[in-house]
XYZ file of C-alpha atoms in Angstrom:
761
model
C 101.433 307.508 -0.605
C 102.072 310.860 -2.279
C 99.776 313.595 -1.010
C 97.909 315.915 -3.365
C 99.754 318.895 -1.870
C 103.149 317.386 -2.644
C 102.032 316.462 -6.149
C 100.861 319.997 -6.808
C 104.041 321.442 -5.370
C 106.073 319.323 -7.762
C 104.003 320.453 -10.740
C 104.185 324.122 -9.783
C 107.926 323.882 -9.217
C 108.305 322.442 -12.702
C 106.279 325.267 -14.189
C 108.536 327.780 -12.451
C 111.637 325.980 -13.712
C 110.384 326.308 -17.259
C 110.668 330.085 -16.961
C 114.373 329.814 -17.683
C 115.540 330.815 -21.169
C 115.905 327.897 -23.576
C 118.559 327.518 -26.264
C 117.243 328.694 -29.596
C 114.670 331.067 -28.104
C 115.114 334.764 -27.596
C 113.092 335.066 -24.389
C 111.640 332.862 -21.652
C 107.910 332.590 -21.225
C 106.752 335.702 -19.397
C 105.637 335.635 -15.779
C 101.961 336.194 -16.598
C 101.905 333.043 -18.681
C 103.633 331.046 -15.979
C 101.110 332.199 -13.401
C 98.364 331.193 -15.818
C 99.788 327.676 -16.076
C 100.269 327.427 -12.327
C 96.706 328.557 -11.694
C 95.273 326.112 -14.219
C 97.264 323.230 -12.820
C 96.045 323.970 -9.318
C 92.395 323.904 -10.447
C 92.434 320.929 -12.800
C 90.796 317.643 -11.982
C 92.586 314.419 -12.796
C 90.203 313.860 -15.714
C 91.040 317.307 -17.128
C 94.760 316.656 -16.773
C 94.484 313.377 -18.607
C 92.392 315.165 -21.220
C 95.344 317.445 -21.974
C 97.438 314.335 -22.610
C 94.942 312.997 -25.164
C 95.443 313.652 -28.885
C 92.706 311.985 -30.913
C 92.664 312.107 -34.714
C 90.163 314.551 -36.120
C 90.194 312.429 -39.268
C 92.696 310.536 -41.364
C 95.127 312.111 -43.782
C 92.704 311.708 -46.689
C 89.669 312.863 -44.705
C 90.698 315.722 -42.436
C 88.130 316.972 -39.899
C 85.898 313.949 -40.620
C 85.752 312.780 -37.000
C 84.805 316.099 -35.452
C 81.163 315.309 -34.734
C 78.811 316.211 -31.889
C 80.383 313.635 -29.567
C 83.855 315.025 -30.263
C 82.739 318.568 -29.513
C 81.138 317.420 -26.273
C 84.429 315.833 -25.225
C 86.183 319.145 -25.899
C 83.624 320.920 -23.688
C 84.408 318.460 -20.889
C 88.139 319.191 -21.131
C 88.823 315.730 -22.494
C 91.089 316.748 -25.415
C 94.430 318.544 -25.416
C 95.232 318.354 -29.107
C 93.817 317.190 -32.425
C 95.699 315.878 -35.403
C 94.538 315.597 -39.014
C 92.476 318.737 -38.846
C 92.895 321.838 -41.000
C 91.296 324.995 -42.330
C 91.378 328.476 -40.846
C 87.635 328.863 -40.324
C 87.019 325.279 -39.226
C 89.787 325.388 -36.634
C 88.680 328.785 -35.371
C 85.224 327.334 -34.739
C 86.700 324.266 -33.050
C 88.972 326.417 -30.886
C 85.980 328.503 -29.888
C 84.352 325.456 -28.318
C 87.469 324.825 -26.224
C 88.070 328.374 -25.011
C 84.497 329.533 -24.613
C 82.512 326.431 -23.691
C 84.828 324.336 -21.499
C 85.248 324.873 -17.753
C 88.898 325.948 -17.785
C 88.915 327.423 -21.321
C 92.248 325.829 -22.257
C 93.030 326.182 -25.984
C 93.609 323.149 -28.175
C 96.740 322.343 -30.167
C 96.092 321.502 -33.827
C 98.587 319.253 -35.590
C 99.263 317.711 -38.984
C 102.185 316.040 -40.785
C 103.853 318.800 -42.803
C 106.770 316.707 -43.989
C 107.758 318.596 -47.143
C 105.255 321.393 -47.420
C 101.634 322.080 -46.559
C 99.984 323.008 -49.863
C 103.052 324.109 -51.822
C 105.011 320.867 -51.786
C 108.760 321.121 -52.183
C 111.067 318.105 -52.752
C 110.779 315.164 -50.365
C 113.225 315.354 -47.420
C 115.798 312.953 -48.868
C 115.891 315.131 -51.970
C 116.240 318.243 -49.807
C 119.243 316.614 -48.135
C 120.672 316.120 -51.638
C 120.793 319.897 -52.060
C 123.587 320.045 -49.453
C 122.165 323.518 -48.898
C 120.752 324.128 -45.409
C 119.627 327.625 -46.356
C 117.419 326.201 -49.104
C 115.943 323.770 -46.588
C 115.381 326.552 -44.062
C 113.583 328.619 -46.715
C 111.311 325.706 -47.627
C 110.458 324.988 -43.998
C 109.705 328.668 -43.412
C 107.426 328.748 -46.448
C 105.664 325.623 -45.192
C 105.273 327.169 -41.754
C 103.555 330.204 -43.245
C 101.009 328.088 -45.089
C 100.476 325.772 -42.120
C 99.987 328.611 -39.662
C 97.643 330.499 -41.964
C 95.504 327.353 -42.168
C 95.044 327.477 -38.394
C 97.532 324.763 -37.427
C 100.078 325.023 -34.618
C 102.166 321.891 -34.879
C 103.941 319.819 -37.521
C 105.392 316.347 -37.025
C 108.710 317.177 -38.685
C 111.663 317.133 -39.047
C 112.324 313.422 -39.232
C 116.021 313.120 -38.447
C 116.515 309.344 -38.349
C 119.910 308.404 -39.781
C 119.311 305.479 -42.150
C 121.855 303.351 -43.963
C 119.484 300.800 -45.445
C 117.260 302.103 -48.272
C 115.126 298.989 -48.074
C 113.427 300.927 -45.273
C 110.732 302.935 -47.051
C 110.937 305.866 -44.646
C 114.376 306.915 -45.858
C 112.338 309.279 -48.045
C 111.514 311.333 -44.940
C 115.049 311.821 -43.641
C 118.464 313.110 -44.648
C 120.169 309.836 -45.443
C 123.118 307.942 -44.108
C 125.274 310.608 -42.472
C 124.947 312.011 -38.948
C 126.694 315.289 -39.752
C 124.547 316.073 -42.799
C 121.481 315.000 -40.823
C 122.379 317.310 -37.956
C 122.852 320.317 -40.227
C 119.507 319.678 -41.907
C 117.827 319.100 -38.532
C 118.848 322.590 -37.455
C 117.762 324.134 -40.762
C 114.284 322.619 -40.644
C 113.698 323.341 -36.971
C 114.703 326.968 -37.350
C 112.601 327.264 -40.489
C 109.444 325.955 -38.855
C 109.846 327.866 -35.600
C 110.639 331.531 -35.209
C 113.044 332.398 -32.410
C 110.060 333.427 -30.332
C 107.423 330.730 -30.788
C 104.757 333.364 -30.211
C 105.984 335.122 -33.354
C 104.089 335.444 -36.611
C 103.688 332.394 -38.843
C 105.514 329.967 -36.589
C 104.642 326.321 -36.133
C 105.870 323.967 -33.460
C 108.547 321.628 -34.806
C 108.640 317.988 -33.747
C 111.957 316.152 -33.975
C 111.274 312.490 -34.673
C 111.518 309.557 -34.211
C 113.462 309.608 -30.968
C 115.247 306.291 -30.826
C 117.013 304.274 -33.493
C 114.092 303.966 -35.898
C 116.313 304.344 -38.959
C 118.445 301.380 -37.846
C 115.657 298.769 -37.886
C 116.794 295.249 -38.780
C 116.773 294.475 -42.485
C 115.178 297.817 -43.281
C 111.852 296.387 -42.083
C 109.616 299.154 -40.799
C 108.731 298.893 -37.099
C 111.332 296.158 -36.486
C 113.948 296.070 -33.726
C 117.234 297.970 -33.676
C 120.093 296.246 -31.886
C 122.992 298.671 -31.915
C 125.942 299.550 -29.727
C 125.968 302.434 -27.303
C 128.717 304.011 -29.410
C 126.641 303.841 -32.588
C 123.645 305.260 -30.753
C 125.581 308.317 -29.564
C 127.896 308.877 -32.526
C 125.489 308.165 -35.400
C 121.870 308.154 -34.266
C 121.540 310.858 -31.616
C 123.460 313.886 -33.003
C 120.623 315.079 -35.312
C 118.198 314.841 -32.368
C 120.524 316.851 -30.147
C 121.004 319.400 -32.915
C 117.237 319.834 -33.179
C 116.953 320.391 -29.451
C 119.703 322.982 -29.512
C 117.939 324.724 -32.392
C 114.904 325.177 -30.145
C 112.573 322.357 -31.207
C 109.425 322.487 -29.088
C 108.486 318.814 -29.297
C 109.825 315.308 -29.852
C 108.135 312.117 -30.977
C 109.173 308.689 -29.772
C 109.761 305.884 -32.255
C 107.734 302.733 -32.852
C 110.690 300.386 -32.568
C 112.634 298.931 -29.688
C 116.364 299.230 -29.063
C 117.725 295.941 -27.825
C 114.325 294.890 -26.526
C 113.299 298.204 -24.944
C 110.557 299.998 -26.949
C 111.471 303.662 -27.165
C 107.949 304.678 -26.117
C 108.728 302.978 -22.789
C 112.452 303.775 -22.641
C 112.847 305.825 -19.473
C 116.639 305.906 -19.741
C 116.483 307.391 -23.229
C 113.508 309.769 -22.958
C 113.356 310.839 -19.325
C 117.022 310.196 -18.578
C 118.805 311.547 -21.667
C 116.330 313.875 -23.382
C 114.768 315.339 -20.248
C 117.422 315.185 -17.549
C 120.734 315.392 -19.425
C 119.663 317.512 -22.383
C 117.213 319.615 -20.403
C 114.338 319.345 -22.874
C 111.142 320.852 -21.440
C 108.723 320.765 -24.356
C 106.211 318.109 -25.366
C 107.099 314.470 -25.953
C 104.368 312.793 -28.011
C 104.033 309.133 -28.891
C 103.775 307.996 -32.478
C 100.380 306.828 -33.769
C 98.968 304.220 -31.325
C 102.473 303.411 -30.058
C 101.483 303.310 -26.385
C 98.869 300.639 -27.039
C 101.461 298.701 -29.047
C 103.617 298.244 -25.946
C 101.390 295.227 -25.292
C 102.370 293.678 -28.646
C 106.007 294.477 -27.844
C 105.648 292.222 -24.819
C 106.546 294.738 -22.112
C 102.988 295.386 -20.892
C 100.101 293.016 -20.308
C 97.255 295.524 -20.052
C 96.517 298.987 -21.447
C 96.852 300.433 -17.940
C 100.359 298.970 -17.680
C 101.212 300.355 -21.104
C 100.006 303.805 -20.037
C 102.094 303.658 -16.878
C 105.235 302.596 -18.760
C 104.910 305.403 -21.318
C 104.272 308.000 -18.619
C 107.236 306.811 -16.563
C 109.388 306.985 -19.682
C 108.438 310.636 -20.182
C 105.768 310.546 -22.909
C 103.436 313.501 -22.306
C 100.832 312.989 -25.013
C 99.209 309.890 -26.489
C 98.734 310.191 -30.255
C 95.632 308.483 -31.609
C 95.694 305.437 -29.309
C 93.398 306.748 -26.567
C 95.257 304.688 -23.958
C 95.897 307.594 -21.607
C 92.299 308.764 -21.930
C 90.824 305.344 -21.241
C 93.321 303.721 -18.893
C 95.660 306.206 -17.210
C 93.178 306.804 -14.376
C 93.179 303.077 -13.671
C 96.973 303.080 -13.663
C 96.958 305.926 -11.123
C 94.580 304.013 -8.893
C 97.029 301.119 -8.959
C 100.066 303.384 -8.458
C 99.426 306.892 -7.040
C 103.134 307.673 -7.557
C 102.181 308.386 -11.165
C 100.362 311.578 -10.136
C 103.416 313.873 -10.085
C 104.432 312.499 -13.492
C 101.010 313.474 -14.841
C 101.505 316.981 -13.461
C 104.862 317.178 -15.191
C 103.379 316.037 -18.494
C 100.488 318.486 -18.291
C 102.867 321.300 -17.400
C 104.923 320.574 -20.529
C 101.760 320.734 -22.626
C 100.376 323.907 -21.047
C 103.713 325.693 -21.168
C 104.028 324.861 -24.863
C 100.604 326.378 -25.455
C 101.762 329.428 -23.523
C 104.935 329.722 -25.583
C 102.841 329.616 -28.735
C 100.846 332.567 -27.386
C 97.585 330.621 -27.306
C 96.599 331.820 -23.839
C 97.105 335.415 -24.987
C 95.162 334.921 -28.220
C 93.789 331.444 -28.947
C 92.723 332.594 -32.432
C 96.029 334.085 -33.535
C 96.696 331.110 -35.837
C 94.557 330.907 -38.941
C 93.751 333.671 -41.379
C 90.862 333.049 -43.743
C 91.874 335.861 -46.097
C 95.576 334.910 -46.311
C 94.649 331.256 -46.635
C 93.191 332.138 -50.036
C 96.281 334.005 -51.255
C 99.463 332.385 -49.906
C 98.804 328.772 -50.867
C 100.812 327.794 -53.948
C 101.510 331.476 -54.559
C 104.127 332.572 -57.078
C 106.735 333.364 -54.380
C 106.183 329.952 -52.798
C 106.460 328.209 -56.153
C 109.736 330.029 -56.717
C 111.121 328.680 -53.437
C 110.007 325.159 -54.367
C 111.514 325.414 -57.849
C 114.860 326.631 -56.551
C 115.003 323.734 -54.099
C 114.011 321.230 -56.793
C 116.787 322.409 -59.105
C 119.317 322.149 -56.292
C 118.221 318.613 -55.394
C 118.896 317.033 -58.798
C 122.018 314.856 -58.817
C 123.917 314.371 -62.084
C 125.300 310.845 -61.714
C 127.105 310.627 -65.067
C 127.341 312.595 -68.297
C 129.481 310.718 -70.788
C 130.374 312.765 -73.812
C 128.632 315.778 -72.315
C 125.293 314.527 -73.590
C 123.678 317.038 -71.261
C 122.523 319.733 -71.452
C 120.222 319.075 -74.371
C 120.336 321.236 -77.445
C 117.360 323.579 -77.730
C 116.602 322.192 -81.182
C 116.944 318.527 -80.229
C 114.142 316.140 -81.115
C 113.300 314.616 -77.746
C 111.279 311.556 -76.760
C 110.141 311.201 -73.161
C 109.531 307.603 -72.120
C 108.164 306.317 -68.807
C 104.837 306.848 -67.043
C 106.465 308.629 -64.106
C 107.374 311.501 -66.432
C 103.741 312.603 -66.450
C 102.641 311.387 -63.003
C 101.636 314.484 -61.030
C 100.672 312.465 -57.966
C 104.138 310.968 -57.712
C 105.787 314.312 -58.368
C 104.384 315.653 -55.089
C 105.510 312.560 -53.182
C 104.235 310.789 -50.094
C 103.029 312.717 -47.018
C 101.391 315.335 -49.184
C 99.562 317.189 -46.376
C 97.086 319.386 -48.315
C 98.966 319.235 -51.602
C 96.976 318.474 -54.735
C 97.952 316.807 -57.985
C 96.609 319.755 -59.926
C 99.238 321.960 -58.260
C 102.085 319.979 -59.839
C 103.694 320.555 -63.217
C 105.128 317.326 -64.631
C 108.241 316.918 -66.746
C 106.189 316.203 -69.867
C 104.075 319.319 -69.364
C 107.104 321.513 -68.731
C 109.081 320.252 -71.722
C 106.170 320.644 -74.139
C 106.092 324.366 -73.411
C 109.819 324.721 -74.081
C 110.672 322.109 -76.707
C 108.081 321.955 -79.483
C 107.815 318.492 -80.933
C 108.442 316.544 -77.741
C 106.980 313.043 -78.076
C 105.743 311.243 -74.966
C 105.273 307.469 -74.686
C 104.460 306.024 -71.230
C 105.805 302.575 -72.146
C 105.007 300.882 -68.836
C 103.342 302.000 -65.615
C 105.566 301.978 -62.503
C 104.049 298.838 -60.956
C 102.257 297.186 -63.858
C 103.459 294.075 -65.649
C 101.631 295.185 -68.798
C 104.316 295.474 -71.480
C 102.001 296.334 -74.357
C 103.152 299.955 -74.471
C 106.845 299.193 -74.890
C 106.727 298.840 -78.669
C 105.367 302.374 -79.128
C 107.987 303.717 -76.728
C 110.765 302.040 -78.717
C 109.507 303.583 -81.947
C 109.440 307.017 -80.299
C 113.017 306.539 -79.116
C 114.215 305.459 -82.553
C 112.721 308.572 -84.139
C 114.248 310.954 -81.588
C 117.695 312.502 -81.298
C 117.739 311.718 -77.582
C 115.393 309.886 -75.229
C 114.665 310.875 -71.661
C 113.997 307.531 -69.970
C 112.148 308.135 -66.703
C 111.987 305.170 -64.318
C 111.855 304.553 -60.593
C 109.330 304.293 -57.775
C 106.004 306.063 -57.488
C 104.938 308.088 -54.441
C 103.454 305.103 -52.611
C 106.521 302.899 -52.957
C 108.709 305.176 -50.821
C 106.813 305.775 -47.619
C 105.926 304.447 -44.181
C 105.293 300.685 -44.115
C 106.782 300.390 -47.596
C 109.878 298.320 -46.899
C 111.164 296.324 -49.867
C 113.583 293.428 -49.994
C 114.369 294.063 -53.667
C 115.363 297.561 -54.788
C 115.388 296.825 -58.487
C 112.821 298.523 -60.703
C 109.240 297.459 -59.955
C 106.766 296.269 -62.573
C 107.666 296.234 -66.234
C 110.069 299.163 -66.049
C 113.199 297.007 -66.372
C 111.893 295.524 -69.609
C 111.051 299.013 -70.843
C 114.494 300.354 -69.947
C 116.287 297.435 -71.601
C 114.281 297.945 -74.782
C 115.008 301.664 -74.964
C 118.716 301.221 -74.249
C 118.898 298.501 -76.918
C 117.941 301.027 -79.618
C 121.477 302.376 -79.587
C 120.191 305.937 -79.564
C 121.400 308.441 -76.915
C 119.528 307.966 -73.637
C 119.377 310.117 -70.516
C 118.231 308.044 -67.548
C 116.148 309.921 -64.978
C 115.587 307.987 -61.753
C 112.578 309.134 -59.732
C 111.647 307.988 -56.242
C 112.252 308.500 -52.570
C 115.234 306.236 -52.016
C 118.293 304.788 -53.758
C 117.585 301.910 -56.126
C 119.818 299.002 -57.102
C 120.015 299.412 -60.899
C 123.747 299.112 -61.688
C 123.274 297.679 -65.199
C 121.057 300.561 -66.317
C 123.440 303.108 -64.845
C 126.299 301.456 -66.691
C 124.509 301.403 -70.066
C 122.981 304.882 -70.103
C 125.482 307.552 -71.215
C 123.881 310.125 -68.892
C 121.924 309.657 -65.690
C 120.221 311.864 -63.114
C 118.789 311.117 -59.681
C 115.652 313.250 -59.734
C 113.774 312.069 -56.618
C 110.201 313.337 -56.068
C 110.613 317.065 -56.513
C 107.253 318.606 -55.616
C 104.924 320.987 -57.415
C 107.703 322.490 -59.552
C 109.195 319.142 -60.494
C 108.793 319.548 -64.247
C 110.035 323.124 -64.626
C 113.022 322.424 -62.369
C 114.010 319.340 -64.338
C 113.569 321.231 -67.611
C 115.889 323.932 -66.280
C 118.555 321.290 -65.619
C 118.075 319.297 -68.829
C 118.154 322.381 -71.054
C 121.133 323.955 -69.315
C 119.355 326.936 -67.767
C 120.800 325.692 -64.478
C 123.722 323.388 -63.807
C 123.073 320.425 -61.492
C 124.967 320.291 -58.214
C 122.990 317.971 -55.950
C 124.906 315.313 -54.040
C 123.845 311.844 -52.955
C 122.828 311.729 -49.266
C 122.961 307.921 -49.556
C 125.117 305.829 -51.839
C 123.492 303.936 -54.729
C 123.890 300.199 -54.028
C 125.016 297.523 -56.464
C 122.488 295.038 -55.091
C 119.819 294.856 -52.416
C 121.805 292.088 -50.774
C 124.729 294.447 -50.201
C 122.727 296.485 -47.695
C 123.077 298.133 -45.296
C 126.274 299.938 -46.160
C 127.850 303.322 -45.560
C 130.891 305.247 -46.657
C 131.676 305.844 -42.954
C 132.298 302.193 -42.159
C 134.871 300.892 -39.730
C 138.151 299.512 -41.068
C 138.823 295.806 -40.645
C 141.914 293.641 -40.404
C 141.288 292.526 -43.963
C 140.070 295.523 -45.966
C 138.350 294.929 -49.291
C 140.724 294.111 -52.125
C 139.979 293.787 -55.870
C 141.980 290.555 -55.914
C 139.442 287.782 -55.305
C 142.254 285.399 -54.414
C 142.694 287.289 -51.173
C 140.459 286.737 -48.158
C 138.985 290.215 -47.598
C 135.770 291.890 -46.471
C 133.817 291.949 -49.739
C 131.249 290.096 -51.836
C 132.724 287.845 -54.501
C 129.860 288.502 -56.897
C 129.934 292.306 -56.696
C 132.438 295.064 -57.218
C 133.562 296.828 -54.044
C 131.393 299.608 -52.678
C 128.325 301.341 -54.118
C 127.839 302.266 -57.757
C 127.943 305.923 -56.722
C 128.999 306.899 -53.186
C 127.741 309.322 -50.579
C 128.396 312.902 -51.654
C 128.668 312.085 -55.360
C 127.302 314.492 -57.944
C 128.606 316.047 -61.157
C 128.138 319.412 -62.863
C 128.136 320.949 -66.333
C 131.337 322.672 -65.246
C 134.632 321.285 -63.938
C 136.295 322.347 -60.698
C 139.887 322.251 -59.533
C 141.045 322.095 -55.899
C 144.408 323.435 -54.800
C 146.500 324.922 -52.002
C 144.958 323.147 -49.015
C 146.567 324.667 -45.943
C 146.071 324.503 -42.171
C 146.562 327.459 -39.861
C 148.321 325.342 -37.254
C 150.065 321.999 -37.071
C 148.761 321.039 -33.634
C 145.832 321.963 -31.405
C 144.754 321.265 -27.853
C 141.616 319.428 -26.796
C 139.660 322.679 -26.635
C 141.032 324.302 -29.782
C 140.153 324.570 -33.473
C 142.135 324.236 -36.681
C 141.263 326.172 -39.834
C 141.572 324.360 -43.158
C 141.569 326.567 -46.254
C 141.387 325.406 -49.850
C 141.130 327.113 -53.238
C 138.328 325.998 -55.548
C 138.333 327.099 -59.206
C 135.677 326.742 -61.885
C 137.681 325.511 -64.870
C 134.566 325.004 -66.988
C 132.635 327.179 -69.392
C 129.418 327.814 -67.441
C 128.499 329.315 -64.090
C 127.785 326.456 -61.739
C 127.603 325.360 -58.115
C 130.122 323.078 -56.459
C 129.636 321.310 -53.109
C 133.001 321.304 -51.367
C 133.199 318.569 -48.738
C 135.535 318.154 -45.766
C 136.197 314.683 -44.361
C 138.352 313.561 -41.443
C 139.935 310.308 -40.297
C 141.444 309.356 -36.978
C 143.897 306.671 -38.184
C 144.995 305.336 -34.776
C 142.792 305.548 -31.700
C 141.761 303.601 -28.616
C 138.886 302.204 -30.690
C 138.642 301.762 -34.451
C 137.310 304.890 -36.120
C 135.404 305.147 -39.429
C 137.538 305.274 -42.566
C 136.215 308.784 -43.156
C 133.564 311.081 -41.687
C 131.965 314.216 -43.124
C 132.848 317.220 -40.977
C 131.916 320.160 -43.177
C 130.500 321.149 -46.553
C 129.725 324.310 -48.439
C 127.751 324.853 -51.629
C 129.088 327.800 -53.592
C 128.496 329.350 -57.018
C 131.457 330.124 -59.260
C 131.632 331.791 -62.661
C 133.904 330.367 -65.372
C 137.510 330.969 -64.352
C 136.521 332.219 -60.891
C 138.443 331.009 -57.821
C 137.517 331.241 -54.181
C 139.376 330.475 -50.976
C 137.091 328.493 -48.674
C 137.826 327.946 -44.988
C 136.516 325.168 -42.745
C 136.831 325.196 -38.970
C 137.377 321.811 -37.356
C 137.505 321.609 -33.586
C 139.121 318.866 -31.557
C 135.620 318.129 -30.261
C 134.596 317.027 -33.755
C 137.269 314.340 -33.547
C 135.909 312.925 -30.282
C 134.466 309.439 -29.919
C 132.002 308.000 -27.407
C 133.588 306.104 -24.551
C 132.391 305.257 -21.045
C 129.351 307.503 -21.245
C 131.050 310.645 -22.562
C 132.965 312.090 -25.510
C 136.699 311.361 -25.446
C 139.261 313.463 -27.307
C 142.462 311.473 -27.805
C 145.787 312.949 -28.750
C 147.259 311.871 -32.048
C 147.194 312.577 -35.777
C 144.006 313.570 -37.604
C 143.890 313.288 -41.383
C 141.819 315.778 -43.388
C 140.541 315.302 -46.928
C 138.756 317.875 -49.105
C 136.970 317.061 -52.326
C 133.787 316.700 -54.338
C 132.506 313.464 -52.771
C 133.432 310.827 -50.204
C 135.321 309.018 -52.998
C 136.567 312.029 -54.973
C 139.045 313.570 -52.530
C 141.333 316.124 -54.148
C 143.520 317.518 -51.337
C 144.854 316.101 -48.071
C 146.502 317.436 -44.943
C 147.015 316.406 -41.329
C 147.373 317.957 -37.888
C 147.984 316.757 -34.352
C 145.819 316.870 -31.259
C 148.517 317.257 -28.630
C 146.544 316.526 -25.459
C 143.778 314.215 -24.298
C 140.483 315.646 -23.120
C 136.739 315.175 -22.712
C 134.137 317.049 -24.721
C 130.811 318.555 -23.674
C 127.892 316.228 -24.441
C 125.189 318.900 -24.414
C 122.923 319.554 -27.423
C 124.255 323.116 -27.587
C 127.756 321.749 -28.041
C 126.567 319.398 -30.776
C 124.817 322.257 -32.587
C 128.077 324.188 -32.400
C 129.874 321.270 -33.991
C 127.525 321.197 -36.974
C 127.590 324.941 -37.517
C 131.177 325.989 -36.920
C 132.525 324.368 -40.088
């Protein structure tokens, strides 16, 4: 049996270990804070320790603070709560914190948390749309703006970024991530983490980032939320884990485990993944929190019979805090009675929680978050709207523009058709935190201020089968010079627990679209929503089409800027647009086969006989109002060693007539290796602005480590030829070159090394 003295020694040793500097942070926690944690740990009862591991909801997303009643305050006084989620408001949280630090025995401050997925009050584009910007600096700016508003409202902790790589848009939560590519996801993971957190977490206007959902949540079977993921170890390490490692290297202070299992092992009880990889191999020392009620759900998973067993499994796996389920609070003490060896694991968990509070400066000043005066001035302020509008413009993807139908003439007679065009609630998207519909400017509102005479006809609501409005919409289209046909999914169709087997247009929108396109008048198709849709016939018929996502409070003005030519679109698809729901999942970075897809149906190849090969528009696709030429791709060396880097330089020229952005993309292929490698993999990108006639030489750095593959528990670098391709999308590759890796080697598997890989290009 473990003695109390040995348990305490283990906890104090852990606290001392946490003094060491962490990647992504300027300084370690100071000695005074460490002594504070050590002293608290030595004086805490088991009930108080378990209380720190308990995160009850203070309300639900639509009713924040609603559960903070007299009984809740009494539990805080008893030291029975470590954190609250779904609470907000500078004054309210100051009063709640006062109970914890002035009326409880040990005066330990609370952590206040909320889901700030794409903004707190000023909502910027949903995460998948932010990934479409291919601009990490824009994402960093949005996350920083969100952190300011969140911190001013008294909150310490956001449950973002979500970095799950997802290749099946039937999964509704693709809206929260960066799409199908591990490299793009890793870059955006770093940008968000660094935006939310300052280098010193005790700095001004910082909030604790939470990288989620640790596990293979984005790889659930059939795109069904909460389902199993059964993937290879190679896929786990090469595709799923890099964005998580990048977030750790960027300094993320917390992680959240996923709901799903991987090959039968729920990630909330996966000791090899959480305690073994995240804690031991990656050296993560912040908080690991479960997802909502996930510890209790270990019983439904079939790996625990009782709540006490579920609590023990989660604790052994390395989960420090129980979100919303109350299993630790109600049953962990019973689990300890059955197995006293859990005691040192409780001390470790509590140390992680207390040290995080120390890093946030809460022991120095528990009231430093929250500012009643600033709360009234920064929310949806003009500077914050400007950040949101810039991001929204950058997120719009021009899919096609036959005959240069766009931009619209300033004197054009325009009809806007589709209920989503004036749906403020959908403009701000799912996971709206404290965003309000009245904050949003819709496309209809924005255009009416800039194009007198705009006619709006809803036609058909996004989910309704009522077709009675189509006739009026058709008449409006016939009378117009051009029709903006806005279709897609509303805010509640692309979200958690919103998996769909059919990604065609919901409700009567298909009938509306067919009727408008049948008029023969020019039509610009605008596709709203939080995921790719399977609408190949509409994309083929419309002469111009835009993927416009759910763009936030400045949705309308940003779209008007693009449509009227005040800005040129340059967004790129972070997921390909499928030809049919039955073709999913798919990815540009697929493995080659012995019988690659061939247009000749007489040949036996890897393709569907009833569909053309590949997506309608591939990963990385996006057009502009300008044209760009690529030339003079050159490498600085013909061969490199396993620890060396090659520089690839290309000239990009704006051959068009307007200033515009281009997203230059670097892909690689290892054509012959010990294991089959993907047909191409993104290894660098850069968004740049060029004036008409302007050229720029752009250099990418590609290390041998970025060519490594996972084998036998580590990254293998194999000698041989590496092909490089530079272009405007994964299918529009303009220049090619090759170099040799002249020696075998093994690459570092640390998160710091992975962050280097996603930043050095």
